[in-house]
CSV table of C-alpha atoms and ligand atoms in Angstrom, one decimal:
chain,number,residue,atom,x,y,z
N,8,UNK,CA,15.8,134.0,-22.7
N,9,UNK,CA,14.8,134.0,-19.0
N,10,UNK,CA,13.0,131.4,-16.9
N,11,UNK,CA,9.6,133.0,-17.3
N,12,UNK,CA,9.5,131.5,-20.8
N,13,UNK,CA,9.5,128.0,-19.5
N,14,UNK,CA,6.3,126.4,-18.2
N,15,UNK,CA,5.6,123.3,-16.2
N,16,UNK,CA,2.3,121.8,-15.0
N,17,UNK,CA,0.8,118.5,-13.6
N,18,UNK,CA,-0.8,116.2,-16.0
N,19,UNK,CA,-2.1,112.6,-15.9
N,20,UNK,CA,0.8,110.1,-16.5
N,21,UNK,CA,-1.5,107.9,-18.5
N,22,UNK,CA,-2.7,110.7,-20.8
N,23,UNK,CA,-6.1,111.8,-19.6
N,24,UNK,CA,-7.0,115.5,-20.4
N,25,UNK,CA,-6.3,118.2,-17.9
N,26,UNK,CA,-3.5,120.5,-16.9
N,27,UNK,CA,-3.1,121.5,-13.3
N,28,UNK,CA,-0.8,124.3,-11.8
N,29,UNK,CA,2.1,123.0,-9.7
N,30,UNK,CA,0.7,125.0,-6.8
N,31,UNK,CA,-2.5,122.8,-6.8
N,32,UNK,CA,-2.8,120.3,-4.0
N,33,UNK,CA,-3.4,117.3,-6.2
N,34,UNK,CA,-1.7,113.9,-6.3
N,35,UNK,CA,-3.9,111.8,-8.6
N,36,UNK,CA,-5.6,112.2,-11.9
N,37,UNK,CA,-9.2,113.3,-11.3
N,38,UNK,CA,-10.3,111.3,-14.3
N,39,UNK,CA,-8.6,107.9,-13.8
N,40,UNK,CA,-7.1,108.1,-10.3
N,41,UNK,CA,-3.7,107.3,-11.7
N,42,UNK,CA,-0.4,109.1,-10.9
N,43,UNK,CA,0.3,112.6,-12.2
N,44,UNK,CA,3.6,113.7,-13.7
N,45,UNK,CA,5.1,117.1,-14.2
N,46,UNK,CA,5.0,118.1,-17.9
N,47,UNK,CA,7.4,120.7,-19.4
N,48,UNK,CA,7.0,122.9,-22.5
N,49,UNK,CA,9.5,120.9,-24.6
N,50,UNK,CA,9.2,123.3,-27.6
N,51,UNK,CA,10.2,126.2,-25.5
N,52,UNK,CA,13.1,124.2,-24.1
N,53,UNK,CA,14.2,123.4,-27.6
N,54,UNK,CA,14.6,127.0,-28.5
N,55,UNK,CA,18.0,126.8,-26.8
N,56,UNK,CA,20.4,124.5,-28.5
N,57,UNK,CA,21.9,121.4,-26.8
N,58,UNK,CA,25.3,123.2,-26.9
N,59,UNK,CA,23.8,126.3,-25.2
N,60,UNK,CA,22.2,124.1,-22.5
N,61,UNK,CA,25.4,122.2,-21.8
N,62,UNK,CA,27.3,125.5,-21.5
N,63,UNK,CA,24.8,126.9,-19.1
N,64,UNK,CA,24.7,123.8,-16.9
N,65,UNK,CA,28.5,123.5,-16.9
N,66,UNK,CA,28.8,127.2,-16.0
N,67,UNK,CA,26.5,126.9,-13.0
N,68,UNK,CA,27.7,123.5,-11.7
N,69,UNK,CA,28.6,123.7,-8.1
N,70,UNK,CA,29.2,127.5,-8.1
N,71,UNK,CA,27.7,130.1,-5.8
N,72,UNK,CA,25.1,131.9,-7.9
N,73,UNK,CA,21.9,131.2,-5.8
N,74,UNK,CA,20.2,128.7,-6.3
N,75,UNK,CA,22.0,127.4,-9.4
N,76,UNK,CA,25.0,125.9,-7.6
N,77,UNK,CA,22.7,123.1,-6.5
N,78,UNK,CA,22.8,120.6,-9.3
N,79,UNK,CA,19.0,120.3,-9.0
N,80,UNK,CA,18.4,124.1,-9.4
N,81,UNK,CA,21.3,124.4,-11.9
N,82,UNK,CA,18.8,122.6,-14.2
N,83,UNK,CA,15.9,124.7,-13.0
N,84,UNK,CA,14.4,125.3,-16.4
N,85,UNK,CA,14.0,121.5,-16.9
N,86,UNK,CA,13.0,120.8,-13.3
N,87,UNK,CA,10.7,123.4,-11.8
N,88,UNK,CA,10.9,126.8,-13.6
N,89,UNK,CA,7.8,128.2,-11.8
N,90,UNK,CA,9.4,128.5,-8.4
N,91,UNK,CA,10.8,131.9,-7.7
N,92,UNK,CA,14.4,131.9,-6.6
N,93,UNK,CA,13.5,133.6,-3.3
N,94,UNK,CA,11.2,130.7,-2.4
N,95,UNK,CA,13.8,128.0,-3.2
N,96,UNK,CA,14.7,125.8,-0.1
N,97,UNK,CA,18.1,124.3,-1.0
N,98,UNK,CA,21.0,122.7,0.7
N,99,UNK,CA,23.2,122.5,-2.4
N,100,UNK,CA,21.9,119.2,-3.6
N,101,UNK,CA,23.6,117.0,-6.2
N,102,UNK,CA,27.1,117.4,-7.3
N,103,UNK,CA,27.8,114.0,-5.8
N,104,UNK,CA,30.9,112.1,-6.8
N,105,UNK,CA,30.8,109.8,-9.7
N,106,UNK,CA,33.3,107.3,-8.4
N,107,UNK,CA,35.4,105.2,-10.8
N,108,UNK,CA,35.2,101.8,-9.0
N,109,UNK,CA,38.4,100.6,-10.5
N,110,UNK,CA,39.3,97.8,-8.2
N,111,UNK,CA,35.8,96.5,-7.8
N,112,UNK,CA,35.4,96.6,-11.5
N,113,UNK,CA,38.6,94.7,-12.0
N,114,UNK,CA,37.4,92.0,-9.7
N,115,UNK,CA,34.4,91.4,-11.9
N,116,UNK,CA,36.1,92.1,-15.2
N,117,UNK,CA,34.5,95.4,-16.0
N,118,UNK,CA,36.8,98.4,-16.7
N,119,UNK,CA,34.1,101.0,-16.8
N,120,UNK,CA,32.3,100.5,-13.5
N,121,UNK,CA,31.2,103.8,-11.8
N,122,UNK,CA,29.3,104.5,-8.6
N,123,UNK,CA,27.1,107.6,-8.4
N,124,UNK,CA,27.4,108.5,-4.7
N,125,UNK,CA,24.0,110.0,-4.2
N,126,UNK,CA,24.3,109.4,-0.4
N,127,UNK,CA,26.9,112.1,-0.2
N,128,UNK,CA,24.4,114.8,0.5
N,129,UNK,CA,22.8,116.8,3.2
N,130,UNK,CA,20.7,114.1,4.9
N,131,UNK,CA,22.7,111.2,3.5
N,132,UNK,CA,20.4,109.9,0.7
N,133,UNK,CA,19.2,110.8,-2.8
N,134,UNK,CA,15.9,111.8,-1.2
N,135,UNK,CA,17.3,115.4,-0.9
N,136,UNK,CA,17.2,115.8,-4.6
N,137,UNK,CA,13.4,115.5,-4.7
N,138,UNK,CA,12.7,117.1,-1.4
N,139,UNK,CA,14.3,120.4,-2.3
N,140,UNK,CA,11.8,120.8,-5.2
N,141,UNK,CA,8.7,119.7,-3.2
N,142,UNK,CA,9.5,121.9,-0.1
N,143,UNK,CA,10.4,124.9,-2.4
N,144,UNK,CA,7.0,124.6,-4.0
N,145,UNK,CA,5.2,124.4,-0.6
N,146,UNK,CA,7.2,127.4,0.4
N,147,UNK,CA,6.0,129.3,-2.6
N,148,UNK,CA,2.4,128.2,-2.0
N,149,UNK,CA,2.7,129.6,1.6
N,150,UNK,CA,4.3,132.8,0.3
N,151,UNK,CA,1.3,133.2,-2.0
N,152,UNK,CA,-1.1,132.9,0.9
N,153,UNK,CA,-2.2,129.3,0.5
N,154,UNK,CA,-3.1,127.5,3.7
N,155,UNK,CA,-0.7,124.6,4.2
N,156,UNK,CA,-0.7,123.8,7.9
N,157,UNK,CA,2.0,121.1,7.6
N,158,UNK,CA,3.8,118.7,5.3
N,159,UNK,CA,3.8,114.9,6.0
N,160,UNK,CA,5.1,111.7,4.7
N,161,UNK,CA,5.3,108.0,5.3
N,162,UNK,CA,8.8,106.7,5.1
N,163,UNK,CA,11.2,103.8,5.3
N,164,UNK,CA,13.6,106.3,6.9
N,165,UNK,CA,15.3,108.4,4.3
N,166,UNK,CA,12.3,110.4,3.0
N,167,UNK,CA,11.4,111.5,6.5
N,168,UNK,CA,15.0,112.6,7.2
N,169,UNK,CA,14.9,114.7,4.0
N,170,UNK,CA,11.5,116.1,4.6
N,171,UNK,CA,12.2,117.0,8.2
N,172,UNK,CA,15.5,118.8,7.3
N,173,UNK,CA,14.0,120.9,4.4
N,174,UNK,CA,10.9,121.7,6.3
N,175,UNK,CA,13.0,122.8,9.3
N,176,UNK,CA,15.1,125.0,7.0
N,177,UNK,CA,12.0,126.7,5.7
N,178,UNK,CA,10.2,126.9,9.0
N,179,UNK,CA,7.3,124.7,7.9
N,180,UNK,CA,5.9,122.1,10.4
N,181,UNK,CA,6.4,118.5,9.4
N,182,UNK,CA,4.9,115.2,10.4
N,183,UNK,CA,6.5,111.8,9.6
N,184,UNK,CA,4.9,108.4,9.7
N,185,UNK,CA,7.5,105.7,10.5
N,186,UNK,CA,7.1,101.9,10.9
N,187,UNK,CA,8.1,101.2,14.5
N,188,UNK,CA,11.4,99.4,14.9
N,189,UNK,CA,11.9,99.0,11.1
N,190,UNK,CA,14.4,101.9,10.5
N,191,UNK,CA,17.9,102.5,11.6
N,192,UNK,CA,18.8,104.6,14.7
N,193,UNK,CA,20.3,107.4,12.5
N,194,UNK,CA,17.1,107.5,10.4
N,195,UNK,CA,15.0,107.8,13.5
N,196,UNK,CA,17.3,110.4,15.0
N,197,UNK,CA,17.3,112.7,11.9
N,198,UNK,CA,13.6,113.9,12.0
N,199,UNK,CA,13.7,114.0,15.8
N,200,UNK,CA,16.7,116.3,15.7
N,201,UNK,CA,15.1,118.5,13.0
N,202,UNK,CA,12.0,118.9,15.2
N,203,UNK,CA,9.5,117.0,13.1
N,204,UNK,CA,6.5,115.4,14.8
N,205,UNK,CA,7.6,111.8,14.6
N,206,UNK,CA,4.8,109.1,14.7
N,207,UNK,CA,6.2,105.6,15.3
N,208,UNK,CA,3.4,103.3,14.0
N,209,UNK,CA,3.0,99.7,14.8
N,210,UNK,CA,2.8,98.7,11.2
N,211,UNK,CA,5.1,98.4,8.1
N,212,UNK,CA,5.8,101.1,5.5
N,213,UNK,CA,2.7,100.1,3.4
N,214,UNK,CA,0.6,100.6,6.5
N,215,UNK,CA,2.1,104.0,7.1
N,216,UNK,CA,1.6,104.9,3.5
N,217,UNK,CA,-2.2,104.1,3.6
N,218,UNK,CA,-2.6,106.1,6.8
N,219,UNK,CA,-0.7,109.2,5.7
N,220,UNK,CA,-2.7,109.3,2.4
N,221,UNK,CA,-6.0,109.1,4.2
N,222,UNK,CA,-5.1,111.9,6.7
N,223,UNK,CA,-3.5,114.2,4.1
N,224,UNK,CA,-6.4,114.0,1.7
N,225,UNK,CA,-8.9,114.8,4.5
N,226,UNK,CA,-7.0,117.4,6.5
N,227,UNK,CA,-5.3,119.5,3.8
N,228,UNK,CA,-1.9,118.5,5.1
N,229,UNK,CA,0.5,118.5,2.1
N,230,UNK,CA,1.7,114.9,1.2
N,231,UNK,CA,5.4,114.6,0.5
N,232,UNK,CA,5.6,111.0,-0.7
N,233,UNK,CA,6.8,110.2,-4.2
N,234,UNK,CA,3.3,109.8,-5.5
N,235,UNK,CA,3.7,113.6,-5.4
N,236,UNK,CA,5.4,114.0,-8.7
N,237,UNK,CA,7.3,117.1,-7.7
N,238,UNK,CA,9.8,114.8,-6.0
N,239,UNK,CA,10.4,112.9,-9.2
N,240,UNK,CA,11.4,116.2,-10.9
N,241,UNK,CA,14.2,116.7,-8.5
N,242,UNK,CA,15.3,113.1,-8.5
N,243,UNK,CA,15.5,112.9,-12.3
N,244,UNK,CA,18.5,115.3,-12.1
N,245,UNK,CA,20.5,112.1,-11.2
N,246,UNK,CA,20.3,111.4,-15.0
N,247,UNK,CA,21.3,114.9,-16.0
N,248,UNK,CA,24.1,115.0,-13.6
N,249,UNK,CA,25.7,111.7,-14.4
N,250,UNK,CA,25.7,112.4,-18.1
N,251,UNK,CA,27.2,115.8,-17.4
N,252,UNK,CA,29.9,114.1,-15.4
N,253,UNK,CA,30.7,111.9,-18.4
N,254,UNK,CA,31.1,115.1,-20.5
N,255,UNK,CA,27.6,114.4,-21.9
N,256,UNK,CA,28.1,110.8,-22.8
N,257,UNK,CA,25.5,108.2,-21.9
N,258,UNK,CA,26.6,105.0,-20.1
N,259,UNK,CA,25.4,101.6,-21.4
N,260,UNK,CA,23.8,100.5,-18.1
N,261,UNK,CA,22.4,101.9,-14.9
N,262,UNK,CA,21.8,99.7,-11.9
N,263,UNK,CA,19.5,101.1,-9.3
N,264,UNK,CA,17.9,99.6,-6.2
N,265,UNK,CA,14.1,99.9,-6.2
N,266,UNK,CA,11.4,99.9,-3.5
N,267,UNK,CA,8.6,102.4,-4.1
N,268,UNK,CA,10.0,102.7,-7.6
N,269,UNK,CA,9.9,106.5,-7.7
N,270,UNK,CA,13.6,106.8,-8.3
N,271,UNK,CA,13.8,104.5,-11.3
N,272,UNK,CA,10.8,106.4,-12.8
N,273,UNK,CA,12.6,109.6,-12.2
N,274,UNK,CA,15.8,108.3,-13.8
N,275,UNK,CA,13.9,107.3,-16.9
N,276,UNK,CA,12.1,110.6,-17.1
N,277,UNK,CA,15.4,112.4,-17.0
N,278,UNK,CA,16.8,110.5,-19.9
N,279,UNK,CA,13.6,110.8,-21.9
N,280,UNK,CA,13.6,114.6,-21.5
N,281,UNK,CA,17.3,115.0,-22.3
N,282,UNK,CA,16.7,113.0,-25.4
N,283,UNK,CA,13.6,115.1,-26.3
N,284,UNK,CA,15.5,118.4,-26.2
N,285,UNK,CA,18.6,116.9,-28.0
N,286,UNK,CA,21.0,116.8,-25.1
N,287,UNK,CA,21.7,113.1,-25.7
N,288,UNK,CA,21.2,110.8,-28.7
N,289,UNK,CA,21.2,107.4,-27.1
N,290,UNK,CA,19.5,105.8,-24.1
N,291,UNK,CA,21.0,103.6,-21.4
N,292,UNK,CA,19.6,100.2,-20.3
N,293,UNK,CA,18.3,100.1,-16.8
N,294,UNK,CA,18.5,97.3,-14.2
N,295,UNK,CA,16.4,97.6,-11.1
N,296,UNK,CA,17.6,95.6,-8.1
N,297,UNK,CA,15.2,94.4,-5.5
N,298,UNK,CA,15.6,92.6,-2.2
N,299,UNK,CA,14.3,89.0,-2.5
N,300,UNK,CA,12.3,89.8,0.6
N,301,UNK,CA,10.4,92.6,-1.1
N,302,UNK,CA,10.4,91.8,-4.8
N,303,UNK,CA,7.0,92.5,-6.4
N,304,UNK,CA,8.6,94.1,-9.4
N,305,UNK,CA,11.0,91.2,-9.9
N,306,UNK,CA,8.0,88.8,-9.8
N,307,UNK,CA,6.2,90.9,-12.3
N,308,UNK,CA,9.3,91.0,-14.5
N,309,UNK,CA,9.5,87.1,-14.4
N,310,UNK,CA,6.0,87.2,-16.0
N,311,UNK,CA,7.0,89.7,-18.7
N,312,UNK,CA,5.2,92.4,-16.8
N,313,UNK,CA,1.9,90.8,-17.8
N,314,UNK,CA,0.5,91.6,-14.4
N,315,UNK,CA,1.6,93.3,-11.2
N,316,UNK,CA,0.7,91.8,-7.8
N,317,UNK,CA,1.4,93.7,-4.6
N,318,UNK,CA,2.9,91.4,-1.9
N,319,UNK,CA,3.5,91.4,1.8
N,320,UNK,CA,7.1,92.6,2.1
N,321,UNK,CA,9.2,90.5,4.5
N,322,UNK,CA,11.9,92.0,6.8
N,323,UNK,CA,15.1,92.9,4.9
N,324,UNK,CA,18.4,94.5,5.9
N,325,UNK,CA,17.7,96.8,3.0
N,326,UNK,CA,14.9,98.5,5.1
N,327,UNK,CA,14.4,101.5,2.7
N,328,UNK,CA,13.2,99.1,0.0
N,329,UNK,CA,11.0,96.9,2.2
N,330,UNK,CA,7.9,97.8,0.2
N,331,UNK,CA,5.3,95.3,-1.1
N,332,UNK,CA,2.9,97.8,-2.8
N,333,UNK,CA,5.1,100.3,-4.6
N,334,UNK,CA,3.3,103.5,-5.6
N,335,UNK,CA,5.2,104.1,-8.8
N,336,UNK,CA,5.0,100.6,-10.2
N,337,UNK,CA,3.2,101.6,-13.4
N,338,UNK,CA,5.7,104.3,-14.2
N,339,UNK,CA,8.6,101.9,-13.5
N,340,UNK,CA,7.2,99.2,-15.7
N,341,UNK,CA,6.6,101.7,-18.5
N,342,UNK,CA,10.2,102.9,-18.1
N,343,UNK,CA,11.7,99.4,-18.1
N,344,UNK,CA,9.8,98.4,-21.2
N,345,UNK,CA,11.2,101.3,-23.2
N,346,UNK,CA,14.7,101.1,-21.7
N,347,UNK,CA,15.5,97.4,-22.4
N,348,UNK,CA,15.1,97.1,-18.6
N,349,UNK,CA,15.8,94.1,-16.5
N,350,UNK,CA,15.0,93.3,-12.8
N,351,UNK,CA,17.3,91.3,-10.6
N,352,UNK,CA,17.0,90.3,-6.9
N,353,UNK,CA,19.4,89.7,-4.1
N,354,UNK,CA,19.1,87.6,-0.9
N,355,UNK,CA,20.1,88.9,2.5
N,356,UNK,CA,23.4,87.0,2.3
N,357,UNK,CA,24.1,88.3,-1.2
N,358,UNK,CA,23.4,91.9,-0.4
N,359,UNK,CA,25.4,91.8,2.8
N,360,UNK,CA,28.4,90.1,1.1
N,361,UNK,CA,28.2,92.5,-1.9
N,362,UNK,CA,28.3,95.5,0.4
N,363,UNK,CA,31.2,94.1,2.3
N,364,UNK,CA,33.1,93.3,-0.9
N,365,UNK,CA,32.5,96.8,-2.3
N,366,UNK,CA,33.8,98.2,1.0
N,367,UNK,CA,37.0,96.3,0.7
N,368,UNK,CA,37.7,98.4,-2.4
N,369,UNK,CA,37.2,101.7,-0.6
N,370,UNK,CA,33.5,102.2,-0.6
N,371,UNK,CA,31.2,102.4,2.4
N,372,UNK,CA,28.1,100.8,1.2
N,373,UNK,CA,24.5,101.0,2.5
N,374,UNK,CA,22.4,97.8,2.3
N,375,UNK,CA,20.4,99.1,-0.7
N,376,UNK,CA,23.5,99.8,-2.7
N,377,UNK,CA,24.5,96.3,-1.6
N,378,UNK,CA,21.4,95.0,-3.3
N,379,UNK,CA,22.4,96.9,-6.5
N,380,UNK,CA,26.0,95.5,-6.4
N,381,UNK,CA,24.7,91.9,-5.8
N,382,UNK,CA,22.4,92.3,-8.8
N,383,UNK,CA,25.3,93.7,-10.9
N,384,UNK,CA,27.5,90.7,-10.0
N,385,UNK,CA,24.7,88.3,-11.1
N,386,UNK,CA,24.0,90.2,-14.3
N,387,UNK,CA,27.7,90.2,-15.3
N,388,UNK,CA,28.0,86.5,-14.5
N,389,UNK,CA,25.1,85.8,-16.7
N,390,UNK,CA,26.5,87.9,-19.5
N,391,UNK,CA,23.5,90.3,-19.5
N,392,UNK,CA,25.9,93.1,-18.8
N,393,UNK,CA,28.9,92.7,-21.0
N,394,UNK,CA,32.4,93.3,-19.8
N,395,UNK,CA,33.2,96.1,-22.2
N,396,UNK,CA,30.1,98.1,-21.2
N,397,UNK,CA,30.1,101.2,-19.1
N,398,UNK,CA,28.0,100.7,-16.0
N,399,UNK,CA,26.8,103.2,-13.4
N,400,UNK,CA,25.6,101.8,-10.0
N,401,UNK,CA,23.3,104.3,-8.2
N,402,UNK,CA,24.4,104.3,-4.6
N,403,UNK,CA,21.3,105.6,-2.8
N,404,UNK,CA,22.4,106.4,0.7
N,405,UNK,CA,25.5,106.9,2.9
N,406,UNK,CA,26.7,103.8,4.7
N,407,UNK,CA,27.0,105.8,7.9
N,408,UNK,CA,23.2,105.8,8.3
N,409,UNK,CA,23.3,102.0,8.6
N,410,UNK,CA,25.8,101.3,11.3
N,411,UNK,CA,23.6,98.5,12.8
N,412,UNK,CA,23.8,96.6,9.5
N,413,UNK,CA,27.5,97.1,9.0
N,414,UNK,CA,28.5,96.4,12.6
N,415,UNK,CA,26.1,93.4,12.7
N,416,UNK,CA,27.9,92.0,9.6
N,417,UNK,CA,31.4,92.5,10.9
N,418,UNK,CA,30.6,91.1,14.3
N,419,UNK,CA,28.8,88.2,12.5
N,420,UNK,CA,25.6,88.9,14.3
N,421,UNK,CA,23.1,88.8,11.4
N,422,UNK,CA,22.1,85.2,11.9
N,423,UNK,CA,18.5,86.3,12.4
N,424,UNK,CA,18.7,87.4,8.7
N,425,UNK,CA,20.3,84.2,7.7
N,426,UNK,CA,23.6,86.0,7.0
N,427,UNK,CA,27.0,84.7,7.9
N,428,UNK,CA,29.9,87.1,7.5
N,429,UNK,CA,32.5,85.7,5.2
N,430,UNK,CA,34.2,89.1,4.9
N,431,UNK,CA,33.7,90.2,8.6
N,432,UNK,CA,36.5,92.2,10.2
N,433,UNK,CA,36.7,92.7,13.9
N,434,UNK,CA,39.0,94.7,16.1
N,435,UNK,CA,41.9,92.8,17.9
N,436,UNK,CA,42.1,93.6,21.6
N,437,UNK,CA,45.7,93.6,22.8
N,438,UNK,CA,47.7,94.5,25.8
N,439,UNK,CA,49.7,97.7,25.2
N,440,UNK,CA,53.0,95.9,24.6
N,441,UNK,CA,55.3,96.6,21.7
N,442,UNK,CA,56.3,93.0,21.0
N,443,UNK,CA,52.8,91.7,21.0
N,444,UNK,CA,51.6,94.5,18.8
N,445,UNK,CA,54.5,94.0,16.4
N,446,UNK,CA,53.9,90.2,16.2
N,447,UNK,CA,50.3,90.8,15.6
N,448,UNK,CA,50.9,93.2,12.7
N,449,UNK,CA,53.3,91.0,10.9
N,450,UNK,CA,51.2,87.9,11.3
N,451,UNK,CA,48.3,89.9,9.8
N,452,UNK,CA,50.4,91.1,6.9
N,453,UNK,CA,51.6,87.6,6.1
N,454,UNK,CA,48.0,86.3,6.2
N,455,UNK,CA,46.9,89.0,3.8
N,456,UNK,CA,49.7,88.2,1.4
N,457,UNK,CA,48.5,84.6,1.4
N,458,UNK,CA,45.0,85.7,0.7
N,459,UNK,CA,45.7,88.0,-2.2
N,460,UNK,CA,46.5,85.7,-5.1
I,523,LIG,C1,14.1,105.5,-1.0
I,523,LIG,C2,15.3,104.7,-1.1
I,523,LIG,C3,15.4,103.7,-2.1
I,523,LIG,C4,14.3,103.3,-3.0
I,523,LIG,O1,13.9,104.3,-3.8
I,523,LIG,P1,12.4,104.2,-4.5
I,523,LIG,O2,12.2,105.5,-5.1
I,523,LIG,O3,11.5,104.0,-3.3
I,523,LIG,O4,12.4,103.0,-5.3
I,523,LIG,C5,16.6,102.9,-2.1
I,523,LIG,N1,17.6,103.2,-1.3
I,523,LIG,C6,17.5,104.1,-0.4
I,523,LIG,C7,18.7,104.3,0.6
I,523,LIG,C8,16.4,104.9,-0.2
I,523,LIG,O5,16.3,105.8,0.8
I,524,LIG,ZN1,-5.8,109.9,-15.9
C-alpha cells in the first residue's frame, strides 16, 4: 500500500462540520472560531497491522532513504501523507537520545527515569519537529502555484530559530516577531544568521502573538505559530519515537514543560492515534510543568479546570514558557482530563537548582527542562509519581542556547530573579606553578569526598 491511500485534512478540534485541505490557509474553525486539528483516515491506517507499522518504522529509523530517515517523516503516513517527498524540507529531525538518567534517578529513588533529549536537534529545540511539517507544506503550496509571500511567527525564541532555519533551507522569506530583550543571545542570533527579517518588539510574547495574527490574517502571510495545527503533527512524533525507543512499551508518566501548550497537546494526540491504530494498548499519565511566574494552566488545574483565566506572565528564567495566554489551552486541558493529568509549578530558585542538580549528573539542562525536573522532584516527594514507575522527562531545548542562565547561576548573579546558587561552580584562577596547582587539586578532591556521603 502506498502513501496515496492515506488522507489527512483540517477539521475543527471541537467537532464542528467541515473538512479543509491541508493546503488551505486557515487557522481557525470558520463556525466556532476554535482551533483546528489535522485529522487522519484511521480506517485506512488500520488496514496495516500494528506489527507491520512497527516493522516499517523500525526499518526507516535514522537511515538514508529520503525523507524517511527523519523520525518525523519516518512516520509520514501518520503525520502528513499529502506532502510529496520532493517538497519535504527536512534536516533529519527526531532520533534524539532517550537518556537513562541513572544517577539522577537514584538520587530521587526512581530506577526508571529517562530524559528525552529533544534539544539535540538542528536548531537546538523540539520546535524543529513541527517546523519541518509546516515549512514542507508551504513549500508544496508554493510548488503548486499558491501565492505565499512569506512565513511569519511570534516567538519566545525557539520557534523563530526553527522557522528561520527551515525557511532558509527552502528559500522562503521569513519574518519573526520577538519580544525585545526577553530571549537569549543565541535565540536572537539564530534567525539573524539564517537571514530572517527579525522584528524586535517592545512588548512580551503575548503582545507579539496578537500582532503577528493580525498581520498574517490581513496580508496573506503564512502564520507559523502552533495555532497552525500542522506544527502539532510533527511534534506528536515525540510520542511515537519515545515508545519506539522503549521497544513499543508505554512509560507510566511523561513530564513536560508547558507554555503555549502546543507540545503537550501534540504529545497527547500522538498517544491517542497510536492507541487508535493499535500500536499501543495503554496510555501514560502526563504532568505539565509551568514556571510559577507564568502559570495560568496551573491555576486552572487548582480549580479542577472549571475555568481558564489568561494572566499577565511575569519575567522568568524559563523565557520560552513566559506565556500568560496560551493558544492551545483548550486542547491541553482536554488532554490532561483524559490522561490522568496533573500540573505542577516551579519557582525561579527551584528551576535553577533543579537544572544545576541534573547537570551534576551529566546533563546540560535548559531552564524549561529545569522546570520539568523541579516539578518531577515535587511530584515524587508527594507520592504522586511512584518510585517503581517509569518516567520520561521531555527536555525541550539544548542548554547551550541558554548560556546567560547557566553562567548567571554558576557566577551567582541571578539575584534579580531571587535565585542564589547553592550548586554554583566557578573557575579557580591560579598562577602557573605546579605545587600550587597540585595543592589545589588535592584540596578539592578531599572536599568532594567529604561532600559525597
Ligand atoms: C516552545 C518551548 C516550550 C513550550 O512549548 P509549548 O508548546 O509552548 O507549551 C518549552 N521549552 C522550550 C525550550 C520551548 O522552546
Ligand atoms: Zn468549530
